[in-house]
Coordinates of C-alpha atoms (C1' of nucleotides) in Angstrom, one line a residue:
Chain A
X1 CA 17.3 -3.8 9.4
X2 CA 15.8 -7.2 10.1
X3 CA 13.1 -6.7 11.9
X4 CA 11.6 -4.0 9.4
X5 CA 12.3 -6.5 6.8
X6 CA 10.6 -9.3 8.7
X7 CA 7.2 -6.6 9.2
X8 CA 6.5 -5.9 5.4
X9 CA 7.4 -9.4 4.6
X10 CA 4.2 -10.5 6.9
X11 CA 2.4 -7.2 5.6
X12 CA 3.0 -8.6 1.7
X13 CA 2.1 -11.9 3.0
X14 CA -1.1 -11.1 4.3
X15 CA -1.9 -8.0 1.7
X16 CA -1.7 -10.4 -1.8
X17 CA -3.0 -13.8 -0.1
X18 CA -6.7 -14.1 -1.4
X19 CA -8.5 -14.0 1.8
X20 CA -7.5 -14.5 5.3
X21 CA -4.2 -16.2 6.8
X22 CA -3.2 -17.7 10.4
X23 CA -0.5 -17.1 12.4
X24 CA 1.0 -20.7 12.0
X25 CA 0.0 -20.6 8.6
X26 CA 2.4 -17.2 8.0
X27 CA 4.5 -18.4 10.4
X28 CA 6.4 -21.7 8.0
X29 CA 5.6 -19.6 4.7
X30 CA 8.2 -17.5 6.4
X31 CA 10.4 -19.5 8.2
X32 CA 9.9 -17.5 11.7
X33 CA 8.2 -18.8 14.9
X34 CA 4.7 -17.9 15.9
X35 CA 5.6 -15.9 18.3
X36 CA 7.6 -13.7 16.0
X37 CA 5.2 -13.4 13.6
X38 CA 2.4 -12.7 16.1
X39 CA 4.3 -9.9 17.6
X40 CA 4.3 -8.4 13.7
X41 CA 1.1 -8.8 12.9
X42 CA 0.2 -7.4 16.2
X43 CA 2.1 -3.7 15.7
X44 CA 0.5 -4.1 12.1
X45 CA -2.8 -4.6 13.4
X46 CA -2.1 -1.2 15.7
X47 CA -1.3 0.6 12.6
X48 CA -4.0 -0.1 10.7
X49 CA -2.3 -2.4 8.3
X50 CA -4.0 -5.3 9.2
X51 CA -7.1 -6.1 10.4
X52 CA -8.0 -9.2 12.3
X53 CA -11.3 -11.1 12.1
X54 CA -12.9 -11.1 15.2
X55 CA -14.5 -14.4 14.7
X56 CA -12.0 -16.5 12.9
X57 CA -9.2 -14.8 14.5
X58 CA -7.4 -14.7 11.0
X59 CA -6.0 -11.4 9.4
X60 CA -6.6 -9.9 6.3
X61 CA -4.7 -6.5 4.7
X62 CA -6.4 -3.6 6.2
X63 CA -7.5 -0.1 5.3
X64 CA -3.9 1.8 6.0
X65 CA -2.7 -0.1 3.4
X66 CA -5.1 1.0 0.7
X67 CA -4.8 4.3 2.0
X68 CA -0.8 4.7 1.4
X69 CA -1.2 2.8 -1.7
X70 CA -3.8 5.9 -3.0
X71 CA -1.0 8.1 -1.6
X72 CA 1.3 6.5 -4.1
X73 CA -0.8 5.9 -6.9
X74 CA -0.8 10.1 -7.1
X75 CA 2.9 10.5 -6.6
X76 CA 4.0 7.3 -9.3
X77 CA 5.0 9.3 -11.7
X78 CA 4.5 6.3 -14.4
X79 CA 0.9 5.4 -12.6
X80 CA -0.3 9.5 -12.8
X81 CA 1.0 9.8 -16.0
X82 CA -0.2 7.4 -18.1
X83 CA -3.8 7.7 -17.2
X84 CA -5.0 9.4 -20.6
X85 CA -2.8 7.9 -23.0
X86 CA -3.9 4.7 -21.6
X87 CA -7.4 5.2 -22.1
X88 CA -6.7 6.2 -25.4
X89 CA -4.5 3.6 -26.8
X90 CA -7.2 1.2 -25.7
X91 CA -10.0 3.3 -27.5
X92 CA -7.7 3.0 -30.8
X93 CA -6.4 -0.5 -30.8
X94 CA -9.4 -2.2 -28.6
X95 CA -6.9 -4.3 -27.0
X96 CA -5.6 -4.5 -23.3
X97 CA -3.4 -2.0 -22.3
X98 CA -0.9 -2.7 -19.7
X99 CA 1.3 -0.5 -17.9
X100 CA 4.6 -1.7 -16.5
X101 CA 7.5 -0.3 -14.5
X102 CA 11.2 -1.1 -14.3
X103 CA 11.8 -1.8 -10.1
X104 CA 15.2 -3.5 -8.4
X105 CA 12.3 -6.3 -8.7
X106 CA 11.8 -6.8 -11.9
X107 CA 9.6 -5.4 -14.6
X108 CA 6.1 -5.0 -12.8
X109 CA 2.7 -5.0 -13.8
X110 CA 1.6 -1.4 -12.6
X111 CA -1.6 -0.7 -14.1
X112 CA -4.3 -2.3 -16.9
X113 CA -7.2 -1.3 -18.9
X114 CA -8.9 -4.5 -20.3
X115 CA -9.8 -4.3 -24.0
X116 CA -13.4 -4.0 -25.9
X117 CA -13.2 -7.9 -27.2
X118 CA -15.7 -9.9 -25.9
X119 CA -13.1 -12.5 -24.5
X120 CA -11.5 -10.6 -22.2
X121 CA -7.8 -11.0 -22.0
X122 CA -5.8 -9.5 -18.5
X123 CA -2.8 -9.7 -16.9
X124 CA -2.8 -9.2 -13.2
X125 CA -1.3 -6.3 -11.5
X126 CA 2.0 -6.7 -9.6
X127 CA 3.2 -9.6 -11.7
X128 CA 6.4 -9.9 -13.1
X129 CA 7.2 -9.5 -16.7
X130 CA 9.7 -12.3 -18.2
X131 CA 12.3 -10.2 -19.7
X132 CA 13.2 -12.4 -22.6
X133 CA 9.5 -13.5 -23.1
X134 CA 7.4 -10.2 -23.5
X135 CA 7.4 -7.6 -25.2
X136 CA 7.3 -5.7 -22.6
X137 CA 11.0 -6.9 -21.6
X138 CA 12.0 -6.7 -24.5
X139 CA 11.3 -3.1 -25.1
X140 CA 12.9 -2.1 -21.7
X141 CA 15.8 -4.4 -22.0
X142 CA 16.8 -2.9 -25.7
X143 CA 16.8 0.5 -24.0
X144 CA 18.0 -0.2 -21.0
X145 CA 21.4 1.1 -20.1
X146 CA 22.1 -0.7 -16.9
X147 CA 23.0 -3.6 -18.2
X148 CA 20.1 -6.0 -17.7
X149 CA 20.6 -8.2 -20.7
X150 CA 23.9 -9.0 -19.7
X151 CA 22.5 -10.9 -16.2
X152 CA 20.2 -12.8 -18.5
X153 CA 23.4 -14.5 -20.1
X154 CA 24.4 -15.8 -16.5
X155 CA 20.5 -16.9 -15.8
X156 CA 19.7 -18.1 -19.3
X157 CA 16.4 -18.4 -21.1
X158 CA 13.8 -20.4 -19.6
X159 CA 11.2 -21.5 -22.8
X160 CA 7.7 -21.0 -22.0
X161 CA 6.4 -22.2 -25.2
X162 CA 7.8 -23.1 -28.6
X163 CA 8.1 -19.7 -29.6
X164 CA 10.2 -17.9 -27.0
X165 CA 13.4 -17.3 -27.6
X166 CA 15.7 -19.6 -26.0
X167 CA 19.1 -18.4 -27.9
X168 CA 20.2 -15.2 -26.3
X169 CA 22.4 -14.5 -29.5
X170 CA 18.8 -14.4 -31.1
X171 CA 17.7 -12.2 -28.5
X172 CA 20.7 -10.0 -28.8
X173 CA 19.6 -9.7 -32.8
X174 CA 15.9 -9.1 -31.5
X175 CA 16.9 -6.3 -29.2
X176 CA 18.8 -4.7 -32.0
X177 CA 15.5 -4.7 -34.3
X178 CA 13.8 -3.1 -31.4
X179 CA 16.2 -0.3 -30.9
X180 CA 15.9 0.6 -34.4
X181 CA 12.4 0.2 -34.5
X182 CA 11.5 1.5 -31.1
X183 CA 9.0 -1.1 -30.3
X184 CA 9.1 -4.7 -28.9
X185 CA 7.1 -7.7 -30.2
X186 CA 6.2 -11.3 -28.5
X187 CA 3.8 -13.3 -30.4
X188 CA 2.8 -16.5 -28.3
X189 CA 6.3 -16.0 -26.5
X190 CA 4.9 -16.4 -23.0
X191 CA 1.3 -17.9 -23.9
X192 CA 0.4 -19.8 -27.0
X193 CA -2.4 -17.7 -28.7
X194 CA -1.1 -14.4 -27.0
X195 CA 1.0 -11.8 -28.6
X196 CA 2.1 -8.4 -27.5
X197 CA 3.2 -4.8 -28.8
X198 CA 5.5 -2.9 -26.3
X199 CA 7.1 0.5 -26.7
X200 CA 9.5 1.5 -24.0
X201 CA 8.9 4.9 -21.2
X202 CA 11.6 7.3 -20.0
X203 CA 11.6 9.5 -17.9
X204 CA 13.2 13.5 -17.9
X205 CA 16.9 12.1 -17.7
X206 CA 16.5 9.9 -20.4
X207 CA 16.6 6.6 -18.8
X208 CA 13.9 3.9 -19.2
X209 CA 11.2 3.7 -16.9
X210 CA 8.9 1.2 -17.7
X211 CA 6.7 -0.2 -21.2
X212 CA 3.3 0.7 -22.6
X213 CA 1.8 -2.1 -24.5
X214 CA -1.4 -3.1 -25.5
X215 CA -1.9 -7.5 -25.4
X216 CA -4.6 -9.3 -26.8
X217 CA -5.0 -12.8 -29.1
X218 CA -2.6 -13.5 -32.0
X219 CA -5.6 -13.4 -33.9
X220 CA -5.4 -9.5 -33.1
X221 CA -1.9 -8.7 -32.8
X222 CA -0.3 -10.5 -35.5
X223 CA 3.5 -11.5 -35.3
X224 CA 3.4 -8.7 -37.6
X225 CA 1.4 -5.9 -36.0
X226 CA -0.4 -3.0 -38.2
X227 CA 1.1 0.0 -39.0
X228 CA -1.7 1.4 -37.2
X229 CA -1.5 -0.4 -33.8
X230 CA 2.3 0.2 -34.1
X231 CA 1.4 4.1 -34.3
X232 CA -0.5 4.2 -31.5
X233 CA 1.4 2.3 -29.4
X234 CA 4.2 4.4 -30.2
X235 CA 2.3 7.7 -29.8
X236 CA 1.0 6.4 -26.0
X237 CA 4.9 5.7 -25.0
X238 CA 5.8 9.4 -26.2
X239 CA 3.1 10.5 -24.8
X240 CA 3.3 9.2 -21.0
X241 CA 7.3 9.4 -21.6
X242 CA 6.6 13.2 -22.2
X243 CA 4.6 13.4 -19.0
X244 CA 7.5 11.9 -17.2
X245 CA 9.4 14.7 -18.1
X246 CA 11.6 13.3 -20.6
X247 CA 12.8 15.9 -23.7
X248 CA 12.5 15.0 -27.1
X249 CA 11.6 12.3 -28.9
X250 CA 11.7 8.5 -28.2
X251 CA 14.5 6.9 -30.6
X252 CA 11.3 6.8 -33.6
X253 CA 9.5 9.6 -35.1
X254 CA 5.7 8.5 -34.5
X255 CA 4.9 11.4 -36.9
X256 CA 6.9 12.2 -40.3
X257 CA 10.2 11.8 -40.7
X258 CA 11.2 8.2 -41.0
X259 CA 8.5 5.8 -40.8
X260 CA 8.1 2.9 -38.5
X261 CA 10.0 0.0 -40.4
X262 CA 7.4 -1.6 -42.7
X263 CA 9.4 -4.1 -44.8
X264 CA 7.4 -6.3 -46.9
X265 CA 9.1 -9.4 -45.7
X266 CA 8.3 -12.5 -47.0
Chain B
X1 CA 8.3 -3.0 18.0
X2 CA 10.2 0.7 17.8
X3 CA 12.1 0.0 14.7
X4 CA 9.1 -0.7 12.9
X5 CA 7.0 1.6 14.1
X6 CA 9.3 3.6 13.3
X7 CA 10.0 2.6 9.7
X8 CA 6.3 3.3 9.1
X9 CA 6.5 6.4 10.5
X10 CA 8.8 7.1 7.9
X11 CA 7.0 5.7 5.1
X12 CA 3.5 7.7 5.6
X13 CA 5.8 10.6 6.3
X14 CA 7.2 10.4 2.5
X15 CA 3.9 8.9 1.4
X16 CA 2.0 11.4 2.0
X17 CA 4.2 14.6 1.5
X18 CA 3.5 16.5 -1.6
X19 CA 6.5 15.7 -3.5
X20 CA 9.8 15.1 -2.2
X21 CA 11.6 14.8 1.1
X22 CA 15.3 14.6 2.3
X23 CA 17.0 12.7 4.8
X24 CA 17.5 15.8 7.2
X25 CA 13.8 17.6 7.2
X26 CA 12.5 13.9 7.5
X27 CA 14.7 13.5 10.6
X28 CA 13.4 16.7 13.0
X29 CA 9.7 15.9 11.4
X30 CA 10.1 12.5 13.6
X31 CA 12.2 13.6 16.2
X32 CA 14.9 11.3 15.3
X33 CA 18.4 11.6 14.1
X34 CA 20.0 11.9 10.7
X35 CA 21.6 8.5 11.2
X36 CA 18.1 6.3 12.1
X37 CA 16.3 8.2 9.3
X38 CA 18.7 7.4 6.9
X39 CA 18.9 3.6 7.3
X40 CA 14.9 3.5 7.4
X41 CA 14.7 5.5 4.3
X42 CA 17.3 2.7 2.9
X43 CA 15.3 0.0 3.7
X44 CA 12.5 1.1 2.5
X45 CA 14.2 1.9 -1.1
X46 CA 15.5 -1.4 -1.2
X47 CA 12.0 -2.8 -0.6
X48 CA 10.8 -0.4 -3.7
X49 CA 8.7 1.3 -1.0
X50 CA 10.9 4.1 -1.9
X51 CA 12.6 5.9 -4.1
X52 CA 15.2 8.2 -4.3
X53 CA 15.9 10.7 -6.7
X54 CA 19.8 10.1 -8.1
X55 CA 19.9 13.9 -8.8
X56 CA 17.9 15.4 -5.7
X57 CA 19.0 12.7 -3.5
X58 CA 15.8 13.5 -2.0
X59 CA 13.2 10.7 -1.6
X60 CA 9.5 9.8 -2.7
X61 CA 7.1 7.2 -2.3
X62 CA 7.9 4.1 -4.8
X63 CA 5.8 1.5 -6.7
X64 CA 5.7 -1.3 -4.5
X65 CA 3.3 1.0 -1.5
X66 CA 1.3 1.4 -5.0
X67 CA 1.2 -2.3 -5.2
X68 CA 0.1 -3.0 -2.0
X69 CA -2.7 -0.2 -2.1
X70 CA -3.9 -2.8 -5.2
X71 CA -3.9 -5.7 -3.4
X72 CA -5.9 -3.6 -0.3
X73 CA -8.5 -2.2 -2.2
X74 CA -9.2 -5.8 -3.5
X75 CA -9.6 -7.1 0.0
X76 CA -10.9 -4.0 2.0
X77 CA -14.3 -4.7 1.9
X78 CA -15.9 -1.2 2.3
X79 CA -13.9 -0.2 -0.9
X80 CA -15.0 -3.2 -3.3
X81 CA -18.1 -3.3 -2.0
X82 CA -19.6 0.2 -2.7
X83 CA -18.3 0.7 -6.2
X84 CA -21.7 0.4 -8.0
X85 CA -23.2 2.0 -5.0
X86 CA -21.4 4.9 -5.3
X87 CA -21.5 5.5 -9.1
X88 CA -25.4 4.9 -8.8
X89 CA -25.8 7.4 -6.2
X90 CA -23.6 9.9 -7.6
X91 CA -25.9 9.5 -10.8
X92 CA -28.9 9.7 -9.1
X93 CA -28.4 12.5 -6.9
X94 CA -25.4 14.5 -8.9
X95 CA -23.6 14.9 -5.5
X96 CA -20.0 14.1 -4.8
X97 CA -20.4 11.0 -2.7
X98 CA -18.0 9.9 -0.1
X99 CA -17.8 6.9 1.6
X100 CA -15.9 6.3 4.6
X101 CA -14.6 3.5 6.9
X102 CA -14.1 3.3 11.1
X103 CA -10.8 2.3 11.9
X104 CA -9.0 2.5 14.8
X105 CA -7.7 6.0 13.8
X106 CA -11.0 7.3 13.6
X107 CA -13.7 7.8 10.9
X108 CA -11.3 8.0 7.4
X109 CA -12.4 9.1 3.6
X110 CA -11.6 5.9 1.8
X111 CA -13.1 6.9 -1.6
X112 CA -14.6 9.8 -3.3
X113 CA -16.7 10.5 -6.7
X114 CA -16.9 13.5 -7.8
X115 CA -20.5 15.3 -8.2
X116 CA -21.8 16.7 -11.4
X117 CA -21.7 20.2 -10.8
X118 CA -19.8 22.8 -12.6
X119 CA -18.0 23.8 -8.9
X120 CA -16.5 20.8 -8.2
X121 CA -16.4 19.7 -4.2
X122 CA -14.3 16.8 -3.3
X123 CA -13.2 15.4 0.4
X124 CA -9.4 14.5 0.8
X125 CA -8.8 10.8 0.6
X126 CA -7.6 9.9 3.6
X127 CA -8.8 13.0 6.1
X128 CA -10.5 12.1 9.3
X129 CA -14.6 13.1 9.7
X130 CA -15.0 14.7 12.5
X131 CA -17.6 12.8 14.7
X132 CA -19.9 15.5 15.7
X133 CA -19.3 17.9 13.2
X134 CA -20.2 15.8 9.7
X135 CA -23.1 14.0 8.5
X136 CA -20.7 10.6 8.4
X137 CA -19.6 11.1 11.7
X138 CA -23.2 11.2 13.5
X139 CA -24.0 8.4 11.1
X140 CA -21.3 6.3 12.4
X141 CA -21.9 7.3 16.1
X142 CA -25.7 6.7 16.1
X143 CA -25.5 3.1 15.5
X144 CA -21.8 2.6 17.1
X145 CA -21.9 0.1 19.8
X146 CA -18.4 0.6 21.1
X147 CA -19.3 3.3 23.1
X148 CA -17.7 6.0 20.9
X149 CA -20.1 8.8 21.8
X150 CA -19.3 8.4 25.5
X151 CA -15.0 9.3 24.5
X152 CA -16.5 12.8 23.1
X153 CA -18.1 13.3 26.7
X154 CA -14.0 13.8 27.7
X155 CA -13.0 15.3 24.6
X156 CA -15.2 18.1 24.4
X157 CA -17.2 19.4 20.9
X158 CA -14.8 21.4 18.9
X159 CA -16.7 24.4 17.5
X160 CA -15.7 24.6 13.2
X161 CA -18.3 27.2 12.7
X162 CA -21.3 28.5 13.9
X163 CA -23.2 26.0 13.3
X164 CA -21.2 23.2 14.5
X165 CA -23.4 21.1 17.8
X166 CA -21.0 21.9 20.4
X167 CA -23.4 21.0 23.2
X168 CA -22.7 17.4 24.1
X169 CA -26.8 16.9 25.2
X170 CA -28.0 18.3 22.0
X171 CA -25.9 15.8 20.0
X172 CA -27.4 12.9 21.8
X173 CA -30.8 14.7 21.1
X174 CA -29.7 14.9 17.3
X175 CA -28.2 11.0 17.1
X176 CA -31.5 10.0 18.8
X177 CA -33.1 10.9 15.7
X178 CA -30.7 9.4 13.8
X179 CA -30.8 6.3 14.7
X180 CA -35.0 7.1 14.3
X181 CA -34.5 8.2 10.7
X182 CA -31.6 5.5 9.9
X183 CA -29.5 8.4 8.4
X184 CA -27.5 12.1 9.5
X185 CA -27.2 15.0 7.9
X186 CA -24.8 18.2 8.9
X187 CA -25.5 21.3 7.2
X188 CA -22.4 24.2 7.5
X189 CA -21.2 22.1 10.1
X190 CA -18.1 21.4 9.5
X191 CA -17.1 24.3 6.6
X192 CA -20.1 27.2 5.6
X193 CA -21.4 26.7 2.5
X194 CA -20.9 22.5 2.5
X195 CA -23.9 20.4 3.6
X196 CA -23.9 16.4 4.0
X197 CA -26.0 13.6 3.9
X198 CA -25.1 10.3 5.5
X199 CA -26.0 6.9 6.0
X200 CA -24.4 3.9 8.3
X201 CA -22.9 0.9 6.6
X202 CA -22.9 -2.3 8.5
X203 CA -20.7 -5.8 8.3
X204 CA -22.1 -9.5 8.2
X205 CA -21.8 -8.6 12.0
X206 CA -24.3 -6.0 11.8
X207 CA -21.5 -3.9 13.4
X208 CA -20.9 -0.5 12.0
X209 CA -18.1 -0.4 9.6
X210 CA -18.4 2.9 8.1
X211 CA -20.8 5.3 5.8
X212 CA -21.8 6.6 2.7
X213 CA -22.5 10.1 1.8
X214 CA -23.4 12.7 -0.4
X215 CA -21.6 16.1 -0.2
X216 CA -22.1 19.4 -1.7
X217 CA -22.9 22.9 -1.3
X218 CA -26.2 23.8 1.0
X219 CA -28.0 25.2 -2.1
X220 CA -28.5 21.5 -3.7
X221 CA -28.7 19.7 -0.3
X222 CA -30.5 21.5 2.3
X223 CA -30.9 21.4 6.3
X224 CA -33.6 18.8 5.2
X225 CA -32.9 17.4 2.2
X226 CA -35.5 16.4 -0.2
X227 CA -36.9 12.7 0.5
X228 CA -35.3 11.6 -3.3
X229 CA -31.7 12.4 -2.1
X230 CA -32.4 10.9 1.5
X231 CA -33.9 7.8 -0.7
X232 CA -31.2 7.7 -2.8
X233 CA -29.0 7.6 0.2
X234 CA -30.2 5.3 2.4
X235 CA -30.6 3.2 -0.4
X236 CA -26.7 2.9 -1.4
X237 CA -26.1 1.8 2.2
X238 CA -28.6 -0.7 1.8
X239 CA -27.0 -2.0 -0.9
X240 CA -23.1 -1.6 0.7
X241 CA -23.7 -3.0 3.8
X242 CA -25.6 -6.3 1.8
X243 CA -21.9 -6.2 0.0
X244 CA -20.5 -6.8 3.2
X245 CA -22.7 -9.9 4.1
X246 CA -24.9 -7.8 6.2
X247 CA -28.3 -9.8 6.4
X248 CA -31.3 -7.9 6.7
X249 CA -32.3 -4.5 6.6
X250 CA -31.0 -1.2 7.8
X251 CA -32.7 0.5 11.0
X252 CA -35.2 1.5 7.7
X253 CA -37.2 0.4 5.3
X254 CA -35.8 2.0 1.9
X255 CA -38.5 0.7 -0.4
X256 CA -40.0 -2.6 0.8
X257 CA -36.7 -4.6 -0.7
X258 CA -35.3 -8.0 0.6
X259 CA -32.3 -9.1 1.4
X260 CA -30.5 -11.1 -0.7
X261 CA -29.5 -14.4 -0.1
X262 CA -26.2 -14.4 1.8
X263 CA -23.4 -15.4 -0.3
X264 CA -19.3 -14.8 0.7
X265 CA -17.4 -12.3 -0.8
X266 CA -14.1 -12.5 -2.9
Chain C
dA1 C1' -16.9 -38.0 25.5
dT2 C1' -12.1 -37.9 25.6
dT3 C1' -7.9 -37.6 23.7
dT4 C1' -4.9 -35.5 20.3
dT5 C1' -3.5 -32.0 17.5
dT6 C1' -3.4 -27.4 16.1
dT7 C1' -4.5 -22.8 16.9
dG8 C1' -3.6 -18.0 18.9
dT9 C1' -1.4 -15.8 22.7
dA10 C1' 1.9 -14.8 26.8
dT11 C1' 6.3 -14.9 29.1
dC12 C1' 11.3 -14.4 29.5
dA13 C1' 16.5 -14.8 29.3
dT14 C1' 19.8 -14.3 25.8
dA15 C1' 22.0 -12.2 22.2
dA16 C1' 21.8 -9.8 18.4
dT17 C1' 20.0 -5.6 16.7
dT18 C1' 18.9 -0.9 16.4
dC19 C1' 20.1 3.6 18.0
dG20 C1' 22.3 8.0 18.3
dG21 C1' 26.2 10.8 18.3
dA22 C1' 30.0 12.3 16.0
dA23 C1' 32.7 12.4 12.0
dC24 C1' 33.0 12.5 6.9
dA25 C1' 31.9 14.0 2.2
dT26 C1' 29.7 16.9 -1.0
dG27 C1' 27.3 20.5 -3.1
dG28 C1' 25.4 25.0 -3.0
dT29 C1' 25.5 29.9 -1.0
dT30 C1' 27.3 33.8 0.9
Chain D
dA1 C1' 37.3 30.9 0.3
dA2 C1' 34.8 30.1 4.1
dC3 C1' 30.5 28.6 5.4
dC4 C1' 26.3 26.1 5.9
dA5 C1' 23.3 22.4 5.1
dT6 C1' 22.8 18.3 3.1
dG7 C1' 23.3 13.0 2.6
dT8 C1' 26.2 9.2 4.2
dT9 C1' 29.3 6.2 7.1
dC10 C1' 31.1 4.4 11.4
dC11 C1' 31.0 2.3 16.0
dG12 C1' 30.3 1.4 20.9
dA13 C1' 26.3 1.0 24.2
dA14 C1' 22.2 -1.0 25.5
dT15 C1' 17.8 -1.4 24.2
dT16 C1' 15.1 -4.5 21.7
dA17 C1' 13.6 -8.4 19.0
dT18 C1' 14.1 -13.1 19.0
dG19 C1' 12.7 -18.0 19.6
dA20 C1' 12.1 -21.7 23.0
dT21 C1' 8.9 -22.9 26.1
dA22 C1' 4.4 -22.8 28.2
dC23 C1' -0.6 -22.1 28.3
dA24 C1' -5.6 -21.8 26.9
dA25 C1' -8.9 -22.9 23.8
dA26 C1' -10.8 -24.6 19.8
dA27 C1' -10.8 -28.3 16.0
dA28 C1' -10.0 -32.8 14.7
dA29 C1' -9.7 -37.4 15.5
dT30 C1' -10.4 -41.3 18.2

DNA sequence: ATTTTTTGTATCATAATTCGGAACATGGTT
DNA sequence: AACCATGTTCCGAATTATGATACAAAAAAT
């Protein structure tokens, strides 16, 4: 289906470029002719998608676009579902919460809640999440069931800073201690001086969805977390997981029974 | 450009149906065949526009239409640019407020806040105003230079209830004074019981781009409403359309404010 | 001012693409 | 077991999108 193909390429084009774009301009980002790209932009223009200034004769996303993306934002299950826990786990731990979901694209920023710290610390919002260098992939990579880790040993492990893990038999030991654990760390694995807590989603057939996690300095989230941010992270993940439909508990027990691992380790 | 057309066609249709829909239903909704549905729904799963269900085999709308939505509401000025103004003047008057935007499809919801009473009255995302029968619809057509006043001279004035203008004459009488006052109302108009209260918002063109309102039931805003929520009103327009690089003042004089100094957006 | 370059838009023949019908597979219902 | 409705696959026909070329107008450069 090329030429649908070719029409959302230009409407992604358009929708996440900060401010307007030409034809030519789209035209060599997408390796198309102008007239090709003019004819999309022109049936997206007739839909609504786009809209194109007047003045400057450059388009910009439009409001159809906003409109389906509402649309969506009810029917996500992940998005709808995680609305309270979200604002809750950021009203316990003070930190960012992010919400991400497992695509064919990658693991995707869905949704944030910036924390109460003065320096604020985001992520944006349709970005994809290193699986080897966050703990959000980590979280869905120990639970996933797809096989995902097993591409990264064909792609290897780019290092973003000195502390991610390059070695995927380290990872492979890592994703072991997450299973049993049921949460996913990443001190200063992506950014030096920013550490992440991750607990993994699923939905009502079991399989993993997405991550909750809440991100802030290292200074916050230690390498070590708290047993308390490691509750309510946990608690959040059951809790949107629960919304999702899923039966049971995730592969911890947030309450009684055994207790989040806690070693006193050196 | 049928294909795409078409595969738009296709992705509002799942957007915007209330859970899921299968390959078949989706195919006489259209007027299409099983076969073309199918390889549109397809495309637009591989994209992550779509999903389907592995146990259903039915399909939903997916993250990336979410994603996009995002990257609108960023960009779509009327949204960005009345979120204070619509949380102010939902505070001030206690009214759901609506604002909405003038597309090519006609005079769309693009954003609601719910008021503060205990019977809660909301406007569908998404739903077309009616021109003649609602408050943003006169609003709109007062100040509209494309001529959109003259199209309802062929259309015709769709009674909705008894109090709906249905007389073509009387409606120019009514947007005279609009464009007089600088803002509409519609009282039982559209739906008994539901009153509105509407004000134009204008581009750095000075075209009309859209309007703000405040809903709710004819008890708290009456055939005249008081001259605090018509204030109020006129005042969140003010403050929109100056969002939207509009320099100088509304067809009123809210309070003997001045415009700010123009400055681009985003 | 005048040329040069770059922009958005229009046209058109060719060729590749999409379409639609029919056939197949599968699961649920009668 | 037969039936019905569903999602999926296949393939020839022809509609349809493509990209080269051309044009107008606005910037940029001279």
């Amino acid at each position: 289906m090329k030429s649908v193909h070719l029409a959302f390429e230009v409407l992604e084009a358009v929708a996440f470029e900060p401010g307007e774009i030409g034809v030519s301009e789209l035209a060599n980002k997408l390796r198309t002719t102008k007239g090709t790209v003019f004819r999309h932009l022109q049936t997206l223009v007739d839909r609504g998608y786009l809209i194109q200034n007047a003045s400057t004769q450059r388009y910009r996303v439009g409001a159809r676009a906003y409109l389906i993306g509402r649309a969506a934002a009810e029917r996500v299950d992940i998005i709808a579902g995680s609305q309270d826990a979200m604002r809750s786990l950021r009203d316990e731990t003070g930190e960012t919460v992010v919400i991400s979901s497992l695509s064919n694209r990658g693991n995707i920023v869905m949704n944030t809640l910036i924390g109460k710290s003065s320096l604020e610390i985001g992520v944006r919002v349709g970005s994809v999440l290193e699986p080897h260098a966050t703990a959000q992939g980590k979280a869905v990579l120990a639970f996933d069931t797809q096989g995902l880790a097993k591409q990264l040993r064909r792609r290897g492990l780019a290092g973003l800073t000195p502390h991610t893990v390059t070695d995927i038999d380290e990872l492979e030991r890592q994703l072991e201690a997450v299973r049993a654990q049921g949460y996913a760390t990443a001190a200063e694995e992506m950014l030096l001086g920013i550490s992440a807590l991750a607990a993994p989603v699923m939905d009502d057939s079991g399989k993993t969805v997405g991550s909750i996690a809440i991100v802030g300095s290292i200074q916050n989230i230690g390498r070590q977390p708290t047993p308390e941010q490691i509750e309510a992270v946990l608690r959040a993940a059951q809790r949107v997981s629960w919304n999702l439909g899923y039966v049971g508990h995730l592969p911890f027990e947030p309450r009684g029974g055994r207790a989040p691992a806690r070693k006193a380790m050196g």
